[in-house]
Each structure stands twice: as structure tokens, then as C-alpha cells.
PDB file of C-alpha atoms and ligand atoms in Angstrom:
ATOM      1  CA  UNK A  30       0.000   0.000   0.000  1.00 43.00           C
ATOM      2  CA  UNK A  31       1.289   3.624  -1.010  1.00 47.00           C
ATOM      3  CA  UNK A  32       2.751   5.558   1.742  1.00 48.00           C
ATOM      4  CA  UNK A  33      -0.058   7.956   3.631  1.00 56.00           C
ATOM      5  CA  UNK A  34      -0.975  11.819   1.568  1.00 67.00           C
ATOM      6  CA  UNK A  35       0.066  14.221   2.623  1.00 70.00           C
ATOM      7  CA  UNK A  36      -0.940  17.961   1.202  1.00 89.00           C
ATOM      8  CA  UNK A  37      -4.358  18.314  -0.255  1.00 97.00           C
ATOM      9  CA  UNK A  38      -6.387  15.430  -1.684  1.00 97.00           C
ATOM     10  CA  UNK A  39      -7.849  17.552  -3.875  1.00 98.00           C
ATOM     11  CA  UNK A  40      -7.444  21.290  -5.284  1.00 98.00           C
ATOM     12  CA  UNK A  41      -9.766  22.263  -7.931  1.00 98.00           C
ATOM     13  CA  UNK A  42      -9.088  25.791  -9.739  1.00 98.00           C
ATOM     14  CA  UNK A  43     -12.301  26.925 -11.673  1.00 98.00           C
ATOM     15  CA  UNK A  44     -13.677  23.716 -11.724  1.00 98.00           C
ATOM     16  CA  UNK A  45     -16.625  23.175 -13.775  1.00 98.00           C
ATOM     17  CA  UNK A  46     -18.538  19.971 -13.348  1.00 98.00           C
ATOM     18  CA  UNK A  47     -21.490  18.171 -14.646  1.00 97.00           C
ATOM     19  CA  UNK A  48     -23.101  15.278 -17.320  1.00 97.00           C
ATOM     20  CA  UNK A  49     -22.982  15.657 -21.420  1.00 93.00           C
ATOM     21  CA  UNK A  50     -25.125  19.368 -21.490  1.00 93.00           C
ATOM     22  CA  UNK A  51     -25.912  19.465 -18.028  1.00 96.00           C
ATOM     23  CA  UNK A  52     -23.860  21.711 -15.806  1.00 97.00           C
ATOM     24  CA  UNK A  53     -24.202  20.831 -11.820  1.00 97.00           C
ATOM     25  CA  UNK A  54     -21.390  22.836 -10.453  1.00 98.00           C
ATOM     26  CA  UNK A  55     -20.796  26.157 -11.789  1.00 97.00           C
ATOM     27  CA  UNK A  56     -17.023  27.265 -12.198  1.00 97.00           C
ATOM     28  CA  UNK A  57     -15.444  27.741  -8.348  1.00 97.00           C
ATOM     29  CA  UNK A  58     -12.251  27.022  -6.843  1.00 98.00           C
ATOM     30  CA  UNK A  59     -12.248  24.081  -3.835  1.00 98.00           C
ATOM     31  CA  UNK A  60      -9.187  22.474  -1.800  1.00 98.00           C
ATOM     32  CA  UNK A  61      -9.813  18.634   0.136  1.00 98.00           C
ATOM     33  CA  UNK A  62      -6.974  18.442   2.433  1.00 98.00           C
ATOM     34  CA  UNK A  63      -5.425  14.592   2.615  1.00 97.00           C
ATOM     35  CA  UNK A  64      -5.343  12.935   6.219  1.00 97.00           C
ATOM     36  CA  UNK A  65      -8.252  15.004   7.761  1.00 97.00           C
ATOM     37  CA  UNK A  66     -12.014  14.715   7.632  1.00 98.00           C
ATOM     38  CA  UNK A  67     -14.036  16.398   5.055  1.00 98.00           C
ATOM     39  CA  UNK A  68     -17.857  17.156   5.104  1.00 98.00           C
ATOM     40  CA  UNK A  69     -19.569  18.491   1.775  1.00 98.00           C
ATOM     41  CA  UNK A  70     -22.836  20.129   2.836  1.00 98.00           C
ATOM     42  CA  UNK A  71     -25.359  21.694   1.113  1.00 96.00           C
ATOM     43  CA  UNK A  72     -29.151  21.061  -0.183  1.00 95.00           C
ATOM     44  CA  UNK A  73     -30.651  18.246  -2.601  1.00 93.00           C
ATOM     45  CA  UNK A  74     -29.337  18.843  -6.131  1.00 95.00           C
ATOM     46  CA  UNK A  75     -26.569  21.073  -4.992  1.00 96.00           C
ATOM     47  CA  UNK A  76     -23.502  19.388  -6.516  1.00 97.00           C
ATOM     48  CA  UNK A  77     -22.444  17.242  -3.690  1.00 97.00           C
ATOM     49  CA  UNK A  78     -22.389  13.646  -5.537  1.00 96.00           C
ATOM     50  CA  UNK A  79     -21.100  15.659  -8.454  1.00 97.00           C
ATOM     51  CA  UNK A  80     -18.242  16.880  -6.724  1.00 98.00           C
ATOM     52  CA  UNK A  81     -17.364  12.985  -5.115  1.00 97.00           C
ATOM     53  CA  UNK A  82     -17.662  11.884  -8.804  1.00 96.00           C
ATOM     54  CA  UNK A  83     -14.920  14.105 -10.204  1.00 97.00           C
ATOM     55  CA  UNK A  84     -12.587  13.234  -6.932  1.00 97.00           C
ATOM     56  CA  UNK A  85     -13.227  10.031  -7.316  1.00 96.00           C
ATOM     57  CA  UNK A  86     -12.490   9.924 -11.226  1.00 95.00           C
ATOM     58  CA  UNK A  87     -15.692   9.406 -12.604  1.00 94.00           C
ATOM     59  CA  UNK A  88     -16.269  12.145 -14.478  1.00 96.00           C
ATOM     60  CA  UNK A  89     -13.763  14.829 -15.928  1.00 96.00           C
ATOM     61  CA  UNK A  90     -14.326  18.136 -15.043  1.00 97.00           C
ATOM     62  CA  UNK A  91     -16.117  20.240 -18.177  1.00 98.00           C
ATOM     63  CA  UNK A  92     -14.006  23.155 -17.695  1.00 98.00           C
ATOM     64  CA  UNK A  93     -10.948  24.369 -15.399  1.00 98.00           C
ATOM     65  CA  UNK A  94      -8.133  21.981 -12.986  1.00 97.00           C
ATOM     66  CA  UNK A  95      -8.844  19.632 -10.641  1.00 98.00           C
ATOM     67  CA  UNK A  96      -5.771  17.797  -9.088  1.00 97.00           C
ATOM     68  CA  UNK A  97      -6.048  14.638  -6.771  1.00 97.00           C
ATOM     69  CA  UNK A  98      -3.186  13.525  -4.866  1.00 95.00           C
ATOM     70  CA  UNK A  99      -1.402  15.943  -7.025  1.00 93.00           C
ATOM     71  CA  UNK A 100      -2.027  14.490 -10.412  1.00 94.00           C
ATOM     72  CA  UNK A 101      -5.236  13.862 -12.575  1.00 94.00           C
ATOM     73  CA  UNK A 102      -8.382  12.313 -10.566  1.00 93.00           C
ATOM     74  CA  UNK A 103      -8.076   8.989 -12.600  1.00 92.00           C
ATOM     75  CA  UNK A 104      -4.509   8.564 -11.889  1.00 93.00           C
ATOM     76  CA  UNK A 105      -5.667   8.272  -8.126  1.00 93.00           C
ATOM     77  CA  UNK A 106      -8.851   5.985  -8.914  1.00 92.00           C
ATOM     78  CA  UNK A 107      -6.529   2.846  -7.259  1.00 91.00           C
ATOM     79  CA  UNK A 108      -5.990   4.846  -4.048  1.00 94.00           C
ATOM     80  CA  UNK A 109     -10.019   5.518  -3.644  1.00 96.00           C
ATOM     81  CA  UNK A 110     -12.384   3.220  -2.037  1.00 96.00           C
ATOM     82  CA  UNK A 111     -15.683   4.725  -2.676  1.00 95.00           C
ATOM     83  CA  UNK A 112     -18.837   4.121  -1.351  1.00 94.00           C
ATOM     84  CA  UNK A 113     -21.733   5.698  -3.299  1.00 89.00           C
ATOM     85  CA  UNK A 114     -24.994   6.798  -2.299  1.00 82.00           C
ATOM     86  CA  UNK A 115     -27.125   4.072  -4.022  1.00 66.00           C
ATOM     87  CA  UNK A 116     -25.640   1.132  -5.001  1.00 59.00           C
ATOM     88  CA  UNK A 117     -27.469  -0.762  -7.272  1.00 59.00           C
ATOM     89  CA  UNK A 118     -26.619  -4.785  -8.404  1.00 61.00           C
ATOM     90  CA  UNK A 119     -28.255  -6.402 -11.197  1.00 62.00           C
ATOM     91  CA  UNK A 120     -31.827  -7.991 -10.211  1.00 66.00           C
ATOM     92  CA  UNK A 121     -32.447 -11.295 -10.035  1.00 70.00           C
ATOM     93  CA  UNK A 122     -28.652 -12.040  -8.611  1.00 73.00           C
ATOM     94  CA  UNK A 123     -29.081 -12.831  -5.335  1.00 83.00           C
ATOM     95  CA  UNK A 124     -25.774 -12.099  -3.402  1.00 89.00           C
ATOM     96  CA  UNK A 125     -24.720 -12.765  -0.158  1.00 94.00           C
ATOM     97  CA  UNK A 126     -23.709 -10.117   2.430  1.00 95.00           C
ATOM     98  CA  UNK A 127     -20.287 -12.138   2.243  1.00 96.00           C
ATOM     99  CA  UNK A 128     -20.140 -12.440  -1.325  1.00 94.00           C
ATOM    100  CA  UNK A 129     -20.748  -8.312  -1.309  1.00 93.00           C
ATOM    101  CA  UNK A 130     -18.214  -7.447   0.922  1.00 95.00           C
ATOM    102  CA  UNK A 131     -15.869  -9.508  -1.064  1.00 94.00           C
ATOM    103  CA  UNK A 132     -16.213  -8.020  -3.834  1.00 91.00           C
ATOM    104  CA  UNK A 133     -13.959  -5.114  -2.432  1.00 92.00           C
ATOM    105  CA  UNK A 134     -11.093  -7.413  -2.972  1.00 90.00           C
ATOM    106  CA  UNK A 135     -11.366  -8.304  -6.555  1.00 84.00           C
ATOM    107  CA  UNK A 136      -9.096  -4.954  -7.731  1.00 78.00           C
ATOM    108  CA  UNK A 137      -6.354  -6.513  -5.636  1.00 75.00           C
ATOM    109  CA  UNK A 138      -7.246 -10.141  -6.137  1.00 71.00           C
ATOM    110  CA  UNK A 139      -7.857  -9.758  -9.285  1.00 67.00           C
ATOM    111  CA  UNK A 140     -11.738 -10.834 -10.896  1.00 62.00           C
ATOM    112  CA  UNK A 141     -10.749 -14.184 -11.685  1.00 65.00           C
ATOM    113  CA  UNK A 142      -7.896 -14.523  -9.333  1.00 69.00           C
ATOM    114  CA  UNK A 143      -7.111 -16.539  -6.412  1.00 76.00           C
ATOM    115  CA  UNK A 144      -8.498 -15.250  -2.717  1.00 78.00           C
ATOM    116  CA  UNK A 145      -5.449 -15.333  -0.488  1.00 86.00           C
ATOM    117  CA  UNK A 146      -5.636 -16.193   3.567  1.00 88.00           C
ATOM    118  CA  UNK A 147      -5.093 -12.334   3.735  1.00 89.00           C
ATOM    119  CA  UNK A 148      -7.825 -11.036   1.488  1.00 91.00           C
ATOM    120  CA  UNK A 149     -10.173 -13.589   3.557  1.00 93.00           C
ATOM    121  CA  UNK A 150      -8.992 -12.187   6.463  1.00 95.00           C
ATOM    122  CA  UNK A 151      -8.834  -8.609   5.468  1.00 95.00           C
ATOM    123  CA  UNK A 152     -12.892  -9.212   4.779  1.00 97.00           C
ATOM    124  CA  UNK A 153     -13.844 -11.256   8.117  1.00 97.00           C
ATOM    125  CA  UNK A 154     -12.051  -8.225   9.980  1.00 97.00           C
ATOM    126  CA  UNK A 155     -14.592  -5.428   8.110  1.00 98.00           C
ATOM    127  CA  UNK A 156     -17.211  -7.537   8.243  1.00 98.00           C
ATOM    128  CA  UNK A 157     -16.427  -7.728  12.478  1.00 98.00           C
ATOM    129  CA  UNK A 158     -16.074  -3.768  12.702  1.00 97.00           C
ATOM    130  CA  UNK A 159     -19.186  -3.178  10.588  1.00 97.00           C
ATOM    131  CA  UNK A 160     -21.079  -6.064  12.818  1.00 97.00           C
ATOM    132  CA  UNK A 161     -22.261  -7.827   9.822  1.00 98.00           C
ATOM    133  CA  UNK A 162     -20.403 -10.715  10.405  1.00 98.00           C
ATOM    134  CA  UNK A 163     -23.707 -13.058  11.944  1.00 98.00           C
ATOM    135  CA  UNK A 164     -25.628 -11.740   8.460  1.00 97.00           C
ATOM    136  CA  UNK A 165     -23.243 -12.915   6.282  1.00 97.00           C
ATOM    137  CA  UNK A 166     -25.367 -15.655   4.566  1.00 96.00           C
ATOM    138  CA  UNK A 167     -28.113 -12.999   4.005  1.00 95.00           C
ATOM    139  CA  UNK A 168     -28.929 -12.006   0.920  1.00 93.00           C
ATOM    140  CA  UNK A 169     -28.645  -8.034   0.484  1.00 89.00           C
ATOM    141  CA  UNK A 170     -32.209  -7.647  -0.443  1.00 87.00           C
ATOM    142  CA  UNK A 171     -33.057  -9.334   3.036  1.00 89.00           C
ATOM    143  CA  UNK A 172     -31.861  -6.346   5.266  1.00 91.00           C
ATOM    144  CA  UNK A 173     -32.694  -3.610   6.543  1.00 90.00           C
ATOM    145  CA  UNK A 174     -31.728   0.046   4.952  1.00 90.00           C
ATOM    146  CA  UNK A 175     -28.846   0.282   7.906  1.00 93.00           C
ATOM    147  CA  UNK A 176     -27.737  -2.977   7.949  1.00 94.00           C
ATOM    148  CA  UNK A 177     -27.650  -2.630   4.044  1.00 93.00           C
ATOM    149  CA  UNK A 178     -24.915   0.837   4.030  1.00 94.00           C
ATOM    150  CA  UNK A 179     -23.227  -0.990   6.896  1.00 96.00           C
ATOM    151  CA  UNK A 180     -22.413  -3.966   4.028  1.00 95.00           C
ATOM    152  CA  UNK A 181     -21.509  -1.139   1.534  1.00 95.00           C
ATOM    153  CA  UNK A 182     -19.268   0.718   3.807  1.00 97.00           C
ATOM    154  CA  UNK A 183     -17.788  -3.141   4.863  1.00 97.00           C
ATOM    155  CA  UNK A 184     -17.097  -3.799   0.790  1.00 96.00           C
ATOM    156  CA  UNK A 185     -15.748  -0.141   0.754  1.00 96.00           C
ATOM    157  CA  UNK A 186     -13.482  -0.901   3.836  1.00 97.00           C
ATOM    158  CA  UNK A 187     -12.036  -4.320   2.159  1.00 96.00           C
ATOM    159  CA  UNK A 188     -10.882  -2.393  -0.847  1.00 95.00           C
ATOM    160  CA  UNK A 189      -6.867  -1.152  -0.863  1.00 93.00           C
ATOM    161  CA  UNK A 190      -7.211   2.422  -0.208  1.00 95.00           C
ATOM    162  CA  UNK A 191      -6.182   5.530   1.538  1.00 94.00           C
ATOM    163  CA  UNK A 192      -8.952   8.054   0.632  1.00 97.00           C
ATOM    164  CA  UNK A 193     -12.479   7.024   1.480  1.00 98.00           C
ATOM    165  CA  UNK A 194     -15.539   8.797  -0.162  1.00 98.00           C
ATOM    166  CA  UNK A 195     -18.784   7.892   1.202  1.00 97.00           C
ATOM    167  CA  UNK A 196     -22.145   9.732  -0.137  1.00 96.00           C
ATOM    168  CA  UNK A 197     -24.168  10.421   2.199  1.00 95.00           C
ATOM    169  CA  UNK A 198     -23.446   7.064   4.613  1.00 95.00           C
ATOM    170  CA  UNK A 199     -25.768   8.297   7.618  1.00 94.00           C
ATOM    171  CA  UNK A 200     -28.907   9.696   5.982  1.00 91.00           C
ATOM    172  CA  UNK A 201     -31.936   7.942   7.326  1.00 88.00           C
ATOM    173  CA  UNK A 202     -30.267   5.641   9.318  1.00 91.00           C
ATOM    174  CA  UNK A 203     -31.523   3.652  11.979  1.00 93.00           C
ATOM    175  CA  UNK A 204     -29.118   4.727  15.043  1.00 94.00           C
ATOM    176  CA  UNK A 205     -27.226   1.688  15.970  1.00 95.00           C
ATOM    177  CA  UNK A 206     -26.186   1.732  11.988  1.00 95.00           C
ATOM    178  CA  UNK A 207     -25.422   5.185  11.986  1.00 95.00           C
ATOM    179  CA  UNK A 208     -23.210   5.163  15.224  1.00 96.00           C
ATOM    180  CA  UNK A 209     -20.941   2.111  13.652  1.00 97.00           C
ATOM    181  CA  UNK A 210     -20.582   4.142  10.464  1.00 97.00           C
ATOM    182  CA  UNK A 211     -19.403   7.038  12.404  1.00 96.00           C
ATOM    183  CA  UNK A 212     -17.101   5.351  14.370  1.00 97.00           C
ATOM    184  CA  UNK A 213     -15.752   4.028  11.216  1.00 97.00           C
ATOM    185  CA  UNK A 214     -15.510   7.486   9.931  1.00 97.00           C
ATOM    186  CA  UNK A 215     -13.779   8.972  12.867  1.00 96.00           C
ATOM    187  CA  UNK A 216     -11.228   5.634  12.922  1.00 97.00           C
ATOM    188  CA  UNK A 217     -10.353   6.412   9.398  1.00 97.00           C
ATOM    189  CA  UNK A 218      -8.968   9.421   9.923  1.00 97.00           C
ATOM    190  CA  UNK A 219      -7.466   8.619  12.953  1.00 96.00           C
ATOM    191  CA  UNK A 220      -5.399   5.943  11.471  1.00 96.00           C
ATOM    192  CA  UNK A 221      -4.306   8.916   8.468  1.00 95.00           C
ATOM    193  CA  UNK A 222      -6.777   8.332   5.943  1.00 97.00           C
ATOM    194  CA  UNK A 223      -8.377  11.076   4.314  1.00 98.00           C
ATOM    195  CA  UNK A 224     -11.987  11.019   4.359  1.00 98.00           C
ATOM    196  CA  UNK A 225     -14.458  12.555   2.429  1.00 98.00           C
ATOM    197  CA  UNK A 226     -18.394  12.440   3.233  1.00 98.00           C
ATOM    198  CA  UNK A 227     -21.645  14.213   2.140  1.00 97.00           C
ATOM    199  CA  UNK A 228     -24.138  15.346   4.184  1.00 95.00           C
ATOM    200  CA  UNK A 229     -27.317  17.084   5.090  1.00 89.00           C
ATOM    201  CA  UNK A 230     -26.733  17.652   8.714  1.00 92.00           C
ATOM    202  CA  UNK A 231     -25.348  20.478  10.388  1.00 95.00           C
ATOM    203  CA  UNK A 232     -23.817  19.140  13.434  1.00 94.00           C
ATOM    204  CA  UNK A 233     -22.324  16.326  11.387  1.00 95.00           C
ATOM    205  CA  UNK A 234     -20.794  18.592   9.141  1.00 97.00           C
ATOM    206  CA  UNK A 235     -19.386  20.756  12.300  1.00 97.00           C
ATOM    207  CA  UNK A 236     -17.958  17.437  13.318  1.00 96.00           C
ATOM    208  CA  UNK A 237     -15.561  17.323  10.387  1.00 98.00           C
ATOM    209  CA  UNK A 238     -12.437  19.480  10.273  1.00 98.00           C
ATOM    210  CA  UNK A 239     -13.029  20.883   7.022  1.00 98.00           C
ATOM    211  CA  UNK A 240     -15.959  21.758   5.029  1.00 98.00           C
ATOM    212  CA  UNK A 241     -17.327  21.760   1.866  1.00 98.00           C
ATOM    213  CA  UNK A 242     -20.721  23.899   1.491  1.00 98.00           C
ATOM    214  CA  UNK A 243     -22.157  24.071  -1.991  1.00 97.00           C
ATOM    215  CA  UNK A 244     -25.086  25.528  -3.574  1.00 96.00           C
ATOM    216  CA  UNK A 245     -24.628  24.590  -7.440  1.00 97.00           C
ATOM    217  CA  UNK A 246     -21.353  25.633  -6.882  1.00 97.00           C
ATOM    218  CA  UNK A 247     -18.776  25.497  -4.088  1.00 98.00           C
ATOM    219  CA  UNK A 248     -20.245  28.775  -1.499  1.00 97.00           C
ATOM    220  CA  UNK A 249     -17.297  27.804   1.001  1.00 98.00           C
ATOM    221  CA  UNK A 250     -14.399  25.759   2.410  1.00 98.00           C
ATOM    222  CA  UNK A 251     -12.317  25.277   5.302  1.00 98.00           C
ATOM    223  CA  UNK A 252     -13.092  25.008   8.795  1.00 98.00           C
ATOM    224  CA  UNK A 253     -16.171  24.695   9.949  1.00 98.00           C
ATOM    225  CA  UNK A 254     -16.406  27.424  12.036  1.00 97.00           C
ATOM    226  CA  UNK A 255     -15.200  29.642   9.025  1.00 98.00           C
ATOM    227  CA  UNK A 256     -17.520  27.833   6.587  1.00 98.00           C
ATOM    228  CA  UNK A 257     -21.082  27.556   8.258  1.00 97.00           C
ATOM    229  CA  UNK A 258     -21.808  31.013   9.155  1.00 96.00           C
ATOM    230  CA  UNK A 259     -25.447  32.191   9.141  1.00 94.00           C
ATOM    231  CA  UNK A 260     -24.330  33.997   5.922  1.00 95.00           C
ATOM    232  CA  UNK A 261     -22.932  31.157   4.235  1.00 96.00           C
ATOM    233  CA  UNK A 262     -26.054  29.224   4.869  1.00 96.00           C
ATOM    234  CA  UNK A 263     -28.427  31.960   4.248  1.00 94.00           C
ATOM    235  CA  UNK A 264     -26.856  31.888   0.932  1.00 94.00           C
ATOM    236  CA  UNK A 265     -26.571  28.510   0.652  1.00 95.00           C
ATOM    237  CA  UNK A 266     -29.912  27.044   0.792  1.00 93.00           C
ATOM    238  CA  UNK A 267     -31.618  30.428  -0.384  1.00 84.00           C
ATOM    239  CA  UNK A 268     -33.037  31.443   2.757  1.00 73.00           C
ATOM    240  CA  UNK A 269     -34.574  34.761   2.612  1.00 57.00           C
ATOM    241  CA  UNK A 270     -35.107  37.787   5.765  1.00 51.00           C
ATOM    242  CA  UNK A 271     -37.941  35.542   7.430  1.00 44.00           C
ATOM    243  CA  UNK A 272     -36.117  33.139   8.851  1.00 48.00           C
ATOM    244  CA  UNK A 273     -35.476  33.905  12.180  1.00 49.00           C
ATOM    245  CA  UNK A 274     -31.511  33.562  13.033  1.00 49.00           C
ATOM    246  CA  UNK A 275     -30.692  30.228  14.814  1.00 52.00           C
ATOM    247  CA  UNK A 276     -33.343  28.401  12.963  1.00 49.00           C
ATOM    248  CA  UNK A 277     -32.206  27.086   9.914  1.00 53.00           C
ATOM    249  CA  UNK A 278     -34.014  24.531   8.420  1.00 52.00           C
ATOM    250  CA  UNK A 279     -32.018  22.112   6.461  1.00 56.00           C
ATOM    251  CA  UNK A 280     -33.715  20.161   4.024  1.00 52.00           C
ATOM    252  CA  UNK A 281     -35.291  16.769   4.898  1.00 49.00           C
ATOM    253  CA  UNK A 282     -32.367  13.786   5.156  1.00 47.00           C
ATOM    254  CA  UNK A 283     -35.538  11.690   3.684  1.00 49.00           C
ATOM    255  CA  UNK A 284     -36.198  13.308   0.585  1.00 44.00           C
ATOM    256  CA  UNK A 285     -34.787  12.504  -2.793  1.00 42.00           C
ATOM    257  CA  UNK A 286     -33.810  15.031  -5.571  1.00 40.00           C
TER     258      UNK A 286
HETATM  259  P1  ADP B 600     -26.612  16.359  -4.611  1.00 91.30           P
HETATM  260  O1  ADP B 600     -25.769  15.153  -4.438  1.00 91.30           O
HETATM  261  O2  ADP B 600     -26.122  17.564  -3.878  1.00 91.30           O
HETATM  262  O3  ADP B 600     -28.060  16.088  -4.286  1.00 91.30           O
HETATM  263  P2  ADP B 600     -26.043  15.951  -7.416  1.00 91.30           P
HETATM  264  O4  ADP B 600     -24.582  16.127  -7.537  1.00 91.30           O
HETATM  265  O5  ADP B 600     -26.570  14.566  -7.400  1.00 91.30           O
HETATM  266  O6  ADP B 600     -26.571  16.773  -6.155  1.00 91.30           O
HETATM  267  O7  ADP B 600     -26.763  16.700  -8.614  1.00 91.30           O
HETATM  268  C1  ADP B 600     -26.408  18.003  -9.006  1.00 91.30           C
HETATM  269  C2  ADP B 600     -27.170  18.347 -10.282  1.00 91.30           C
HETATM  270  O8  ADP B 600     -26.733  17.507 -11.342  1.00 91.30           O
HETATM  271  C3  ADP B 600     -28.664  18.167 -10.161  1.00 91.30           C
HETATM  272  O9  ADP B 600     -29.298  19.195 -10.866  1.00 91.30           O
HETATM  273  C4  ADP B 600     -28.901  16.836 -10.836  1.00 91.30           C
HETATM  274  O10 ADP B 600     -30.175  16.770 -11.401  1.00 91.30           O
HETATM  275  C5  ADP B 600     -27.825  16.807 -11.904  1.00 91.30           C
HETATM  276  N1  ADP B 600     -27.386  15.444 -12.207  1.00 91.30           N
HETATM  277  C6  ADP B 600     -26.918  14.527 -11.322  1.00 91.30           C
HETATM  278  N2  ADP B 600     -26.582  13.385 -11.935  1.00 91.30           N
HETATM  279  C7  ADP B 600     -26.838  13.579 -13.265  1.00 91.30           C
HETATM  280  C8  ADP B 600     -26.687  12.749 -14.442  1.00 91.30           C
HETATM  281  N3  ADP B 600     -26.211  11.511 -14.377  1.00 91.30           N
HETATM  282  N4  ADP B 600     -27.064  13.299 -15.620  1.00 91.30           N
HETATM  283  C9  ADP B 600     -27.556  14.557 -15.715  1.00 91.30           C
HETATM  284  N5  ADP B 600     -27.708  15.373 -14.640  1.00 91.30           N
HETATM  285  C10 ADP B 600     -27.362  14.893 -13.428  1.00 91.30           C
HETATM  286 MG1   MG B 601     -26.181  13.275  -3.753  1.00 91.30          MG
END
């Protein structure tokens, strides 16, 4: 495994991102710093998954620079585990918890290649932290919504990597899910991963030690108490004079865009 990042994980200059015509993220200027926590905040349809996409080497960026570990984002795709928001495997296919999980090791075992004892053991050891470990037999379309992103971040966990991008890993969790998850976050970074998550709630975001607030572009970044000002939010999620200060209603964790 490559030696720990150090730096920035990602510096975008006049970054313009989006799909064939569509443009999600208007041209702005964002910095990820490598080894630290990252929250990107900001309402439905605001660019969030957008932005993991182009970190994550999925899609180029339309217009402007966008480095990742100091190179081009697909140069870094083999240092990324990333766990996306839905997941979706073919119908009809039933697959096992363990057989899911698993499948995190196949870019290091190789598809058709031969599981080692330390592959096996590098996936009984996720599934143990994520406590999925007795549901392991179960198929995925058995469990719960929790128990389900618990598997997801367990396959995300078994991959190589030292930058983990999860999209949105606690929304509408039940709690015992969502506290393992966090704990998984927070152990990430403190063994010197960087770690990059979305989300739609404020106190998770001041959790982090940098942020990431976007609004079809990036508004902010850098630490939270710099980024989520009543300002920054205000502008944010288009919040007009009403609203009475201290009562900022983010948008519901349970709605899809
Ligand atoms: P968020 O994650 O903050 O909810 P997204 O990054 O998913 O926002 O979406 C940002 C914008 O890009 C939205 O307007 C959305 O409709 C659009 N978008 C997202 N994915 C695609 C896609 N595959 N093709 C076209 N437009 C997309
Ligand atoms: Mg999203």
C-alpha cells in the first residue's frame, strides 16, 4: 500500500462539473486536504455527488483543474475506495452479504484470481467492525436500509485504499447503523486516511475538520467554524429575511432530488 498523503487530496481551480449538457457545479475554486475529515454540505441537487464523482475519477471536469493527490483524478482511482450513495446490483442475482463485501477485494485479487488467507482475512475483519459478520449468509435484499450501508461501507473498507468517499453514509439511518458508520468514519482518519463524506446535517458537518458547502457551486471551504456562518447558509440554501436567526431549516435527510 502507497505511503499515507500528505498535502491536499484535492485542489480544484475553476472547476466546472457536470453530465454531457448538463452543468451541476458552476465554475469555483475548492481544496480537500489529505489525512483530515471532510464534510460536503449543502441542499438536494446542490452538486455534492457531483463533486465525489470528479474526486473520485468518474467524471472529468467540463471546464478548469482539478488535481487529486497531485495528479489527474483517474490517476488516483486505485488509491479511492468509494462508497456511493445508491448502489445498485443487477436484479435477479441474489448475493450474499459475504459475497458483497468480497467483492472489495477483486481490484487486488484480481476478478478471476485466487483469494489469499489475507484477502479472507482482510474481509472477516470489516465484516467484524461493521457487525455484519452473523448476516453474512443474508442475501442483500433481506436487510434492513442500515444494515444494508453498513455492508456497503464493509465492501468499501475491504478495498486497498487511503482516501475514502462515502455519499451520504448516515442519511436515514436507523441509530445503531449510523453510530458504527461514524465510528468508522472517525477511525479512518485517525489511522491517516483522508476522508471525504456528504451530508445534510449540520452538526455532522461541524464534526468534520473541514468543510465543503455548496449551492450549485462550491459557497465555502475550510473550517467549519469559518464555513457555516449564518451567511454562508443563508446563501446557501436560499433562505430569505424571514427566517429567524438560529433556525435554519435544512432540508429533509428523507427526501430525494
Ligand atoms: P446532490 O448530491 O447535492 O443532491 P447531485 O450532484 O446529485 O446533487 O446533482 C447536481 C445536479 O446535477 C442536479 O441538478 C442533478 O439533477 C444533476 N445530475 C446529477 N446526476 C446527473 C446525471 N447523471 N445526468 C444529468 N444530470 C445529473
Ligand atoms: Mg447526492
Amino acid at each position: 500500500m502507497s505511503t499515507a498523503m500528505t498535502g491536499d487530496l484535492a485542489v480544484g481551480r475553476q472547476i466546472q462539473l457536470g453530465y454531457e449538457r448538463v452543468v451541476a457545479v458552476a465554475p469555483c475554486d475548492v481544496t480537500i486536504p489529505a489525512g483530515k475529515l471532510t464534510a460536503i454540505i449543502g441542499p438536494n441537487g446542490s452538486g455534492k455527488s457531483t463533486l465525489l464523482h470528479a474526486i473520485g475519477g468518474l467524471i472529468t471536469p467540463q471546464a478548469g483543474q482539478l488535481t487529486v493527490a497531485g495528479g489527474p483524478a483517474s490517476a488516483a482511482r486505485h488509491r479511492i475506495s468509494y462508497v456511493m450513495q445508491s448502489v445498485s446490483f443487477p436484479e435477479g442475482v441474489p448475493l450474499s452479504v459475504r459475497e458483497v463485501v468480497r467483492m472489495g477485494r477483486y481490484p487486488s485479487a484480481g476478478w478471476f484470481g485466487r483469494f489469499r488467507a489475507t484477502d479472507k482475512r482482510r474481509v472477516d475483519e470489516v465484516m467484524e467492525r461493521l457487525n455484519v459478520t452473523a448476516l453474512a449468509k443474508r442475501h442483500l435484499e433481506e436487510l434492513s436500509g442500515g444494515q444494508r450501508q453498513r455492508v456497503y461501507v464493509a465492501q468499501g473498507l475491504a478495498q486497498d485504499h487511503d482516501v475514502l468517499l462515502l455519499d451520504e453514509p448516515l442519511t436515514g439511518l436507523d441509530i445503531v447503523s449510523a453510530r458504527i458508520i461514524d465510528d468508522i468514519i472517525h477511525d479512518e482518519t485517525d489511522a491517516g486516511r483522508t476522508v471525504v463524506h456528504t451530508t445534510h446535517d449540520l452538526d455532522e458537518a461541524r464534526a468534520a475538520d473541514h468543510v465543503v458547502l455548496m449551492s450549485g457551486r462550491v459557497v465555502a471551504y475550510g473550517p467549519p467554524e469559518r464555513v457555516l456562518t449564518e451567511a454562508n447558509l443563508r446563501e446557501a440554501y436560499n433562505l430569505g429575511e424571514l427566517h429567524e436567526p438560529g433556525n435554519i431549516f435544512l432540508d429533509s435527510p428523507h427526501e430525494e432530488c
